[in-house]
Coordinates of C-alpha atoms and ligand atoms in Angstrom, one line a residue:
X144 CA 7.8 -12.5 -12.0
X145 CA 6.2 -11.9 -15.3
X146 CA 3.3 -10.2 -16.9
X147 CA 1.7 -13.7 -17.3
X148 CA 1.9 -14.3 -13.5
X149 CA 0.4 -10.9 -13.0
X150 CA -2.7 -11.8 -15.0
X151 CA -3.0 -15.0 -12.9
X152 CA -2.7 -12.9 -9.7
X153 CA -5.5 -10.6 -10.8
X154 CA -7.8 -13.5 -11.7
X155 CA -6.9 -15.3 -8.4
X156 CA -7.7 -12.2 -6.5
X157 CA -11.2 -12.2 -8.0
X158 CA -11.8 -16.0 -7.8
X159 CA -10.8 -16.2 -4.2
X160 CA -12.6 -13.1 -2.9
X161 CA -9.7 -10.8 -2.5
X162 CA -10.4 -8.0 -4.9
X163 CA -13.4 -7.3 -7.2
X164 CA -13.8 -4.5 -9.8
X165 CA -16.2 -1.9 -8.3
X166 CA -19.8 -2.0 -9.5
X167 CA -19.0 -4.9 -11.7
X168 CA -22.6 -5.6 -12.6
X169 CA -22.5 -2.3 -14.4
X170 CA -19.2 -3.2 -16.1
X171 CA -17.1 -1.6 -13.4
X172 CA -15.8 1.9 -12.8
X173 CA -12.4 2.9 -14.0
X174 CA -9.6 2.3 -11.5
X175 CA -12.0 1.7 -8.6
X176 CA -11.9 -1.6 -6.8
X177 CA -13.7 -3.4 -3.9
X178 CA -12.0 -5.7 -1.4
X179 CA -13.8 -9.0 -0.9
X180 CA -14.2 -11.2 2.1
X181 CA -10.6 -12.4 2.1
X182 CA -9.1 -9.2 0.8
X183 CA -10.5 -7.1 3.6
X184 CA -8.9 -9.5 6.2
X185 CA -5.5 -9.3 4.5
X186 CA -5.8 -5.5 4.1
X187 CA -6.8 -5.0 7.7
X188 CA -3.8 -7.1 8.8
X189 CA -1.4 -5.1 6.7
X190 CA -2.9 -1.9 8.1
X191 CA -2.4 -3.3 11.6
X192 CA 1.2 -4.2 10.8
X193 CA 1.9 -0.6 9.8
X194 CA 0.0 0.8 12.8
X195 CA 1.7 -1.4 15.3
X196 CA 5.2 -0.7 13.8
X197 CA 4.6 3.1 13.7
X198 CA 2.4 3.9 16.6
X199 CA 2.6 1.0 19.1
X200 CA 6.3 0.5 18.8
X201 CA 7.2 4.3 19.0
X202 CA 6.5 6.1 22.2
X203 CA 6.8 9.4 20.4
X204 CA 4.3 8.7 17.6
X205 CA 0.5 8.9 18.1
X206 CA -2.3 8.3 15.7
X207 CA -5.3 10.3 14.5
X208 CA -8.3 9.8 12.2
X209 CA -9.0 13.1 10.5
X210 CA -12.1 13.7 8.2
X211 CA -11.8 13.3 4.4
X212 CA -13.5 16.6 3.9
X213 CA -11.4 19.6 4.8
X214 CA -11.7 23.3 4.6
X215 CA -11.0 24.4 1.0
X216 CA -8.3 26.7 2.1
X217 CA -6.3 23.6 3.2
X218 CA -5.6 22.8 -0.4
X219 CA -4.6 26.3 -1.3
X220 CA -2.1 26.3 1.6
X221 CA -0.8 22.8 0.7
X222 CA -0.2 23.9 -2.9
X223 CA -2.5 21.2 -4.3
X224 CA -4.8 23.7 -6.0
X225 CA -2.0 25.3 -7.9
X226 CA 0.5 22.5 -8.2
X227 CA -1.0 19.1 -8.1
X228 CA -1.2 18.2 -11.7
X229 CA 0.2 15.8 -14.3
X230 CA 1.2 16.5 -17.9
X231 CA -1.4 14.9 -20.2
X232 CA -1.7 14.4 -23.9
X233 CA -4.6 13.1 -26.0
X234 CA -4.5 11.0 -29.2
X235 CA -6.8 12.7 -31.7
X236 CA -7.8 9.4 -33.4
X237 CA -8.5 7.2 -30.4
X238 CA -9.6 10.1 -28.2
X239 CA -7.6 8.4 -25.4
X240 CA -5.8 10.5 -22.8
X241 CA -2.4 9.6 -21.5
X242 CA 0.2 10.9 -19.1
X243 CA 3.0 12.2 -21.2
X244 CA 5.7 11.1 -18.8
X245 CA 4.1 7.6 -18.6
X246 CA 4.2 7.2 -22.3
X247 CA 7.9 8.0 -22.2
X248 CA 8.6 5.7 -19.2
X249 CA 6.8 2.8 -21.1
X250 CA 9.2 3.4 -24.0
X251 CA 12.2 3.2 -21.6
X252 CA 10.9 -0.1 -20.1
X253 CA 10.5 -1.4 -23.7
X254 CA 14.1 -0.4 -24.5
X255 CA 15.3 -2.1 -21.3
X256 CA 13.4 -5.3 -22.1
X257 CA 15.0 -5.3 -25.6
X258 CA 18.4 -4.9 -24.1
X259 CA 18.8 -1.4 -25.6
X260 CA 20.4 0.0 -22.5
X261 CA 22.0 3.0 -24.2
X262 CA 18.7 4.1 -25.7
X263 CA 16.9 3.6 -22.4
X264 CA 19.5 5.7 -20.5
X265 CA 19.5 8.4 -23.2
X266 CA 15.7 8.7 -23.0
X267 CA 15.7 8.6 -19.2
X268 CA 18.1 11.5 -19.0
X269 CA 16.0 13.5 -21.5
X270 CA 12.8 12.7 -19.5
X271 CA 14.5 13.7 -16.2
X272 CA 15.3 17.1 -17.8
X273 CA 11.9 17.9 -19.1
X274 CA 10.3 16.7 -15.9
X275 CA 12.6 18.8 -13.8
X276 CA 11.9 21.9 -16.0
X277 CA 8.2 21.0 -16.2
X278 CA 8.7 21.6 -19.9
X279 CA 5.3 20.7 -21.5
X280 CA 6.6 21.3 -25.1
X281 CA 9.6 19.2 -24.2
X282 CA 7.4 16.2 -23.3
X283 CA 5.7 16.5 -26.7
X284 CA 8.9 16.8 -28.7
X285 CA 10.3 13.7 -26.9
X286 CA 7.1 11.8 -27.8
X287 CA 7.6 12.8 -31.4
X288 CA 11.3 12.2 -31.5
X289 CA 11.0 8.7 -30.1
X290 CA 8.0 8.0 -32.4
X291 CA 5.6 7.0 -29.7
X292 CA 2.3 5.8 -31.1
X293 CA -1.0 5.5 -29.3
X294 CA -1.4 1.9 -28.0
X295 CA -5.1 2.0 -29.2
X296 CA -5.1 3.7 -32.6
X297 CA -1.5 3.1 -33.4
X298 CA -1.2 6.6 -34.8
X299 CA 1.1 9.5 -33.8
X300 CA -1.6 12.2 -34.1
X301 CA -1.1 13.9 -30.7
X302 CA -2.5 17.1 -29.1
X303 CA -0.2 19.4 -27.2
X304 CA 0.7 18.5 -23.6
X305 CA -1.4 20.2 -21.0
X306 CA -1.5 20.2 -17.2
X307 CA -4.4 18.3 -15.5
X308 CA -5.3 18.8 -11.9
X309 CA -5.8 15.5 -10.1
X310 CA -8.2 16.6 -7.3
X311 CA -11.9 15.6 -7.3
X312 CA -14.2 18.4 -6.3
X313 CA -17.7 18.4 -5.0
X314 CA -20.1 20.9 -3.3
X315 CA -20.9 21.2 0.3
X316 CA -24.2 22.6 1.4
X317 CA -27.8 21.6 0.7
X318 CA -28.8 24.5 -1.6
X319 CA -27.0 25.1 -4.8
X320 CA -26.6 28.9 -4.0
X321 CA -24.9 28.2 -0.6
X322 CA -22.7 25.5 -2.0
X323 CA -19.0 25.8 -1.5
X324 CA -16.6 23.9 -3.7
X325 CA -14.7 21.4 -1.6
X326 CA -12.2 18.7 -2.5
X327 CA -11.8 15.0 -1.7
X328 CA -8.4 14.8 -0.1
X329 CA -5.7 13.8 -2.5
X330 CA -3.4 12.9 0.5
X331 CA -4.1 12.1 4.2
X332 CA -1.2 14.2 5.3
X333 CA -3.0 17.5 5.5
X334 CA -5.4 16.2 8.2
X335 CA -2.2 15.7 10.3
X336 CA -0.8 19.2 9.6
X337 CA -4.0 21.0 10.5
X338 CA -4.1 19.0 13.7
X339 CA -0.5 19.5 14.6
X340 CA -1.2 21.9 17.5
X341 CA -4.2 20.0 18.8
X342 CA -2.2 16.8 19.1
X343 CA 1.0 18.5 20.4
X344 CA -0.9 20.4 23.1
X345 CA -3.4 17.8 24.2
X346 CA -0.7 15.0 24.1
X347 CA 2.0 17.3 25.6
X348 CA 4.2 16.0 22.8
X349 CA 7.8 17.0 22.7
X350 CA 9.8 17.4 19.5
X351 CA 10.8 15.1 17.8
X352 CA 7.4 13.4 17.6
X353 CA 5.2 11.9 14.9
X354 CA 1.5 11.8 14.0
X355 CA 0.3 8.9 12.0
X356 CA -3.0 8.1 10.2
X357 CA -4.4 5.7 7.7
X358 CA -7.3 6.6 5.4
X359 CA -8.8 7.0 1.9
X360 CA -7.3 9.5 -0.6
X361 CA -8.7 10.4 -4.0
X362 CA -7.0 11.3 -7.3
X363 CA -8.4 11.7 -10.7
X364 CA -5.6 9.7 -12.3
X365 CA -5.4 10.4 -16.0
X366 CA -4.5 6.8 -16.8
X367 CA -5.3 4.1 -14.3
X368 CA -4.0 0.7 -14.9
X369 CA -2.2 -2.3 -13.4
X370 CA -5.1 -3.3 -11.3
X371 CA -4.9 -1.8 -7.8
X372 CA -1.5 -0.1 -8.5
X373 CA -3.0 3.2 -9.6
X374 CA -6.5 3.8 -8.4
X375 CA -8.7 6.8 -8.2
X376 CA -9.8 5.9 -4.7
X377 CA -7.1 4.4 -2.6
X378 CA -5.8 4.2 1.0
X379 CA -2.7 5.8 2.4
X380 CA -0.8 5.2 5.6
X381 CA 1.1 8.3 6.4
X382 CA 3.2 9.6 9.2
X383 CA 4.5 13.2 9.7
X384 CA 7.6 13.4 11.9
X385 CA 8.0 16.9 13.4
X386 CA 11.7 17.8 14.0
X387 CA 13.9 20.7 15.0
X388 CA 14.9 22.8 11.9
X389 CA 18.4 21.7 10.8
X390 CA 17.9 18.0 11.9
X391 CA 15.7 17.0 9.0
X392 CA 18.5 15.3 7.0
X393 CA 19.4 13.0 9.9
X394 CA 15.7 12.1 10.4
X395 CA 15.2 11.6 6.7
X396 CA 18.0 9.0 6.7
X397 CA 16.6 7.4 9.9
X398 CA 13.2 6.9 8.3
X399 CA 14.6 5.7 5.0
X400 CA 16.4 2.9 6.8
X401 CA 13.5 2.1 9.2
X402 CA 10.9 1.9 6.5
X403 CA 12.9 -0.3 4.1
X404 CA 13.6 -2.7 7.0
X405 CA 9.9 -2.8 7.8
X406 CA 9.1 -3.9 4.2
X407 CA 11.9 -6.5 4.1
X408 CA 10.6 -8.1 7.3
X409 CA 7.6 -9.3 5.3
X410 CA 10.0 -11.8 3.8
X411 CA 9.1 -11.2 0.2
X412 CA 12.8 -11.1 -0.8
X413 CA 15.2 -8.4 0.0
X414 CA 16.2 -8.0 -3.6
X415 CA 12.6 -7.0 -4.5
X416 CA 13.2 -3.6 -2.9
X417 CA 15.3 -0.6 -3.9
X418 CA 15.5 3.1 -3.3
X419 CA 14.9 5.5 -6.1
X420 CA 15.8 9.2 -5.5
X421 CA 13.5 11.8 -7.0
X422 CA 14.8 14.0 -9.7
X423 CA 11.9 16.3 -9.5
X424 CA 10.7 17.0 -6.0
X425 CA 7.0 17.4 -5.2
X426 CA 6.2 21.1 -4.6
X427 CA 6.7 20.7 -0.8
X428 CA 9.9 18.6 -0.6
X429 CA 13.6 19.4 -0.3
X430 CA 14.6 15.7 -0.5
X431 CA 12.6 12.7 -1.5
X432 CA 13.0 9.1 -2.2
X433 CA 10.8 6.2 -3.2
X434 CA 11.0 2.7 -1.9
X435 CA 10.3 0.7 -5.1
X436 CA 9.0 -2.9 -5.3
X437 CA 9.7 -5.4 -8.0
X438 CA 6.2 -5.9 -9.2
X439 CA 5.6 -8.4 -12.1
X440 CA 5.6 -5.3 -14.4
X441 CA 8.9 -4.0 -13.1
X442 CA 10.2 -1.9 -10.2
X443 CA 7.6 0.8 -9.2
X444 CA 6.9 3.1 -6.3
X445 CA 5.5 1.5 -3.2
X446 CA 6.3 4.2 -0.6
X447 CA 7.5 7.7 -0.6
X448 CA 9.8 9.3 2.1
X449 CA 9.8 13.1 1.9
X450 CA 11.6 15.8 3.7
X451 CA 8.8 18.4 3.6
X452 CA 10.6 21.2 5.3
X453 CA 8.3 23.7 7.1
X454 CA 6.3 24.2 3.8
X455 CA 2.9 23.0 5.0
X456 CA 2.9 24.4 8.5
X457 CA 4.2 27.7 7.3
X458 CA 1.5 28.0 4.6
X459 CA -1.3 26.9 7.0
X460 CA 0.0 29.6 9.5
X461 CA -0.2 32.2 6.7
X462 CA -3.6 31.3 5.4
X463 CA -5.4 30.6 8.7
X464 CA -3.7 33.4 10.7
X465 CA -3.1 30.8 13.5
X466 CA 0.4 30.4 14.8
X467 CA 1.8 26.9 14.0
X468 CA 4.8 27.3 16.3
X469 CA 6.3 25.1 18.8
X470 CA 8.1 26.3 22.0
X471 CA 11.3 24.3 22.5
X472 CA 12.5 24.7 26.0
X473 CA 15.6 22.5 25.6
X474 CA 19.0 24.1 25.6
X475 CA 21.4 24.3 22.7
X476 CA 25.2 23.9 23.1
X477 CA 25.4 27.5 24.2
X478 CA 22.9 26.9 27.0
X479 CA 20.2 29.0 25.3
X480 CA 16.6 27.6 24.8
X481 CA 15.8 26.9 21.2
X482 CA 12.6 28.9 21.7
X483 CA 9.8 29.3 19.2
X484 CA 9.9 27.8 15.7
X485 CA 7.9 26.1 13.0
X486 CA 9.0 22.5 13.0
X487 CA 10.4 20.8 9.9
X488 CA 8.7 17.6 8.8
X489 CA 9.9 14.2 7.5
X490 CA 7.0 12.2 6.0
X491 CA 6.7 8.5 5.3
X492 CA 3.8 7.6 3.0
X493 CA 2.9 4.2 1.8
X494 CA -0.1 3.2 -0.3
X495 CA -2.0 0.3 1.4
X496 CA -3.3 -1.0 -1.9
X497 CA 0.2 -1.1 -3.4
X498 CA 1.5 -2.8 -0.3
X499 CA -1.4 -5.3 -0.7
X500 CA -0.4 -5.9 -4.3
X501 CA 3.2 -6.4 -3.5
X502 CA 2.3 -9.0 -0.9
X503 CA -0.1 -10.8 -3.2
X504 CA 2.2 -10.9 -6.2
X505 CA 5.2 -12.1 -4.2
X506 CA 3.2 -14.7 -2.2
X507 CA 1.5 -16.2 -5.2
X508 CA 3.2 -19.5 -6.1
X509 CA 2.3 -22.3 -8.5
X510 CA 3.9 -25.6 -7.4
X511 CA 4.1 -29.0 -9.1
X512 CA 3.0 -31.6 -6.6
X513 CA 2.4 -35.4 -6.7
X514 CA 3.8 -37.9 -9.1
X515 CA 2.7 -39.9 -12.1
X516 CA -1.1 -39.9 -12.6
X517 CA -1.4 -37.8 -9.5
X518 CA 0.8 -34.9 -10.8
X519 CA -0.9 -31.6 -10.3
X520 CA -0.2 -27.9 -9.8
X521 CA -1.2 -26.3 -6.5
X522 CA -1.6 -22.6 -6.1
X523 CA -0.5 -21.3 -2.7
X524 CA -0.2 -17.9 -1.1
X525 CA 2.8 -18.1 1.1
X526 CA 1.7 -15.2 3.3
X527 CA 3.3 -14.6 6.7
X528 CA 1.0 -16.4 9.1
X529 CA 0.0 -13.3 11.0
X530 CA -1.2 -11.6 7.8
X531 CA -3.3 -14.5 6.4
X532 CA -7.1 -14.0 6.2
X533 CA -7.7 -17.2 8.2
X534 CA -5.1 -18.5 10.6
X535 CA -6.5 -22.0 10.8
X536 CA -9.1 -24.1 9.0
X537 CA -10.8 -26.9 10.8
X538 CA -12.2 -29.9 8.9
X539 CA -14.2 -32.8 10.2
X540 CA -13.3 -35.7 7.9
X541 CA -17.0 -36.6 7.5
X542 CA -20.2 -34.9 8.4
X543 CA -21.3 -37.5 10.9
X544 CA -20.1 -39.7 13.8
X545 CA -19.7 -36.7 16.1
X546 CA -16.7 -35.3 14.1
X547 CA -18.3 -31.9 13.3
X548 CA -19.0 -31.5 17.0
X549 CA -15.4 -32.0 17.9
X550 CA -14.4 -29.6 15.1
X551 CA -16.9 -26.9 16.4
X552 CA -15.6 -27.3 19.9
X553 CA -12.0 -26.6 18.7
X554 CA -13.2 -23.5 16.9
X555 CA -15.1 -22.3 19.9
X556 CA -11.9 -22.4 21.9
X557 CA -9.8 -20.7 19.2
X558 CA -12.1 -18.1 17.7
X559 CA -11.5 -15.4 20.3
X560 CA -7.9 -15.1 19.3
X561 CA -7.7 -16.5 15.7
X562 CA -9.9 -16.1 12.6
X563 CA -11.0 -19.7 11.9
X564 CA -12.5 -21.4 8.9
X565 CA -14.9 -24.3 9.1
X566 CA -15.6 -26.6 6.2
X567 CA -17.1 -30.1 6.0
X568 CA -17.9 -30.4 2.2
X569 CA -15.7 -32.1 -0.4
X570 CA -12.8 -34.4 -0.3
X571 CA -10.1 -33.4 2.2
X572 CA -7.5 -32.8 -0.5
X573 CA -9.8 -30.3 -2.2
X574 CA -10.4 -28.5 1.1
X575 CA -6.6 -28.3 1.6
X576 CA -6.1 -26.8 -1.8
X577 CA -8.7 -24.1 -1.2
X578 CA -7.0 -23.1 2.0
X579 CA -3.6 -23.0 0.2
X580 CA -5.1 -20.6 -2.3
X581 CA -6.2 -18.3 0.5
X582 CA -2.9 -18.5 2.3
X583 CA -4.2 -20.3 5.5
X584 CA -1.1 -21.5 7.3
X585 CA -2.6 -24.4 9.2
X586 CA -5.4 -27.0 8.5
X587 CA -6.6 -29.2 11.3
X588 CA -8.5 -32.4 10.4
X589 CA -10.7 -34.2 12.9
X590 CA -11.1 -37.9 12.1
X591 CA -12.3 -41.1 13.8
X592 CA -9.1 -41.4 15.7
X593 CA -9.9 -38.1 17.3
X594 CA -12.9 -39.7 18.9
X595 CA -10.6 -42.3 20.5
X596 CA -7.5 -40.4 21.6
X597 CA -8.2 -36.7 21.4
X598 CA -5.7 -36.1 18.6
X599 CA -6.0 -34.4 15.2
X600 CA -3.9 -34.0 12.1
X601 CA -2.3 -30.7 11.5
X602 CA -1.2 -29.8 8.0
X603 CA 1.3 -27.1 7.3
X604 CA 0.6 -25.0 4.2
X605 CA 4.2 -24.4 2.9
X606 CA 5.6 -27.9 3.4
X607 CA 2.3 -29.8 3.2
X608 CA 3.7 -32.0 6.0
X609 CA 1.0 -33.6 8.2
X610 CA 1.5 -34.5 11.8
X611 CA -0.6 -36.1 14.5
X612 CA -0.9 -33.9 17.5
X613 CA -3.1 -33.8 20.7
X614 CA -5.9 -31.3 20.4
X615 CA -4.5 -29.6 23.5
X616 CA -1.3 -28.7 21.5
X617 CA -3.1 -26.7 18.8
X618 CA -3.0 -23.5 20.8
X619 CA 0.7 -23.8 21.5
X620 CA 1.5 -24.2 17.8
X621 CA -0.7 -21.3 16.8
X622 CA 0.7 -19.1 19.5
X623 CA 4.3 -19.7 18.5
X624 CA 3.7 -19.3 14.7
X625 CA 1.0 -16.6 14.6
X626 CA 2.2 -13.6 16.5
X627 CA 3.2 -10.0 15.7
X628 CA 6.6 -10.2 17.2
X629 CA 7.8 -12.3 14.2
X630 CA 7.3 -9.1 12.1
X631 CA 7.8 -6.4 14.7
X632 CA 10.8 -7.6 16.7
Ligands
GAP579 N1 1.6 12.7 1.3 C1 2.6 12.4 0.3 C2 2.0 11.7 -0.8 O1 0.8 11.6 -1.0 P1 2.7 10.4 -3.0 O2 4.1 9.9 -3.4 O3 1.9 11.1 -4.0 O4 3.0 11.2 -1.7 C3 2.3 8.3 -1.4 O5 1.8 9.1 -2.5 C4 2.0 6.9 -1.7 O6 0.6 6.7 -2.0 C5 2.6 6.3 -3.0 O7 3.9 5.8 -2.7 C6 1.7 5.1 -3.3 O8 2.0 4.0 -2.6 C7 0.4 5.7 -2.9 N2 -0.4 6.2 -4.1 C8 -0.3 7.4 -4.7 N3 -1.2 7.5 -5.7 C9 -1.8 6.3 -5.7 C10 -2.8 5.8 -6.6 N4 -3.4 6.5 -7.6 N5 -3.3 4.5 -6.4 C11 -2.8 3.8 -5.4 N6 -1.8 4.2 -4.5 C12 -1.3 5.5 -4.7

């Protein structure tokens, strides 16, 4: 996959109603995007895939939907007020702001592309060290040493590197004088931590158990780029798994394997995934790894798996004065109850927008079709059938002779179970192509023969093979091809 393909994916996403820049009539808003009529279907299906795999398939994981606004002390306890920042640097000529680590990473990618492996490794090691030490002056001297220029002005006239907190704040309360500063949540996880006891008690949950949720998170990213890869408003799907202290390593390994298998089931190519261990842990973690995906612009983080220790619950206990303890009645090897403790937590956290982007990029294909004068390129999204925005499109060959009525009747029978698309305009070939571009796995055409013998043509998206089948068989084919067990089993 190349940068050129990436540009095509971005314009395809807009042309076919998957993703639009937010408030586009006002020239857009930096790093904020809207999902269109087809994008929202794909996004909902991906969210469902996650929810089913995490909640429905695990008896010991339940879901919640916590509010975006949380008590301001939450963010003190979680460490986000003091520690959730990125090193930033400004170019004095272009007045553009950059993440210092990102400028250096871009240089590493450039060296890799040029085959300068030694240079890339040398800079990576230096970057790891300054990142680990949070050495702001160190970032600046690397930027100078490697002669990194501003991509806009082309100059090396840089400010010092400073820390920049990524949380958005606003005021709660109608009157300015009663107003309290609150934050838009930068991660969904804290809604789970503060509800740990509510869920444990009301659900009579026994350790080990998990709480999952999906929802919006907000970060004032210094640089936002690569389409929906790095957004200021995005969606996370997170699960906190509460375990007995001392067992976190074993659960961390379990979730690493479980999550990468889940991604690979999508069929986007096993080689497109890899683990990347963190050199510098987030302020809450004692072990952390990313699952990276091979996007057209290189391997980048798709999901994080973090061993968060008892950091969050312990701090919430301290700041709220409420006990965040669990009573474990099970007996250890000496026959003694484990008793009261603050559980340790292993977290899985995947960005829904990044997942969407991985699926869109890997499914986008341009294929040469036809021969001679009829040679053409078709664009197809080879999505897993269950994830496609529409599962089936139904076309009457013409707008008359009773064909639309038969097509409508088929839709009326299918629409309770499958999202169906109806279209009667344009030549049939054009209609097929439009559905290919949306990823619709099946097209059904009703023609004059249908009037005589109750058969239709079914066309398969990936092979473009067409078959004549009885109308009564459509359901059987859909049921065998469009079902969750293909991904979940
Ligand atoms: N609760 C842990 C946490 O938030 P993270 O690694 O900062 O960890 C988890 O974020 C995931 O959220 C990332 O792997 C990524 O998929 C997604 N994510 C983070 N920042 C994002 C952004 N600005 N835009 C889109 N997705 C983002």
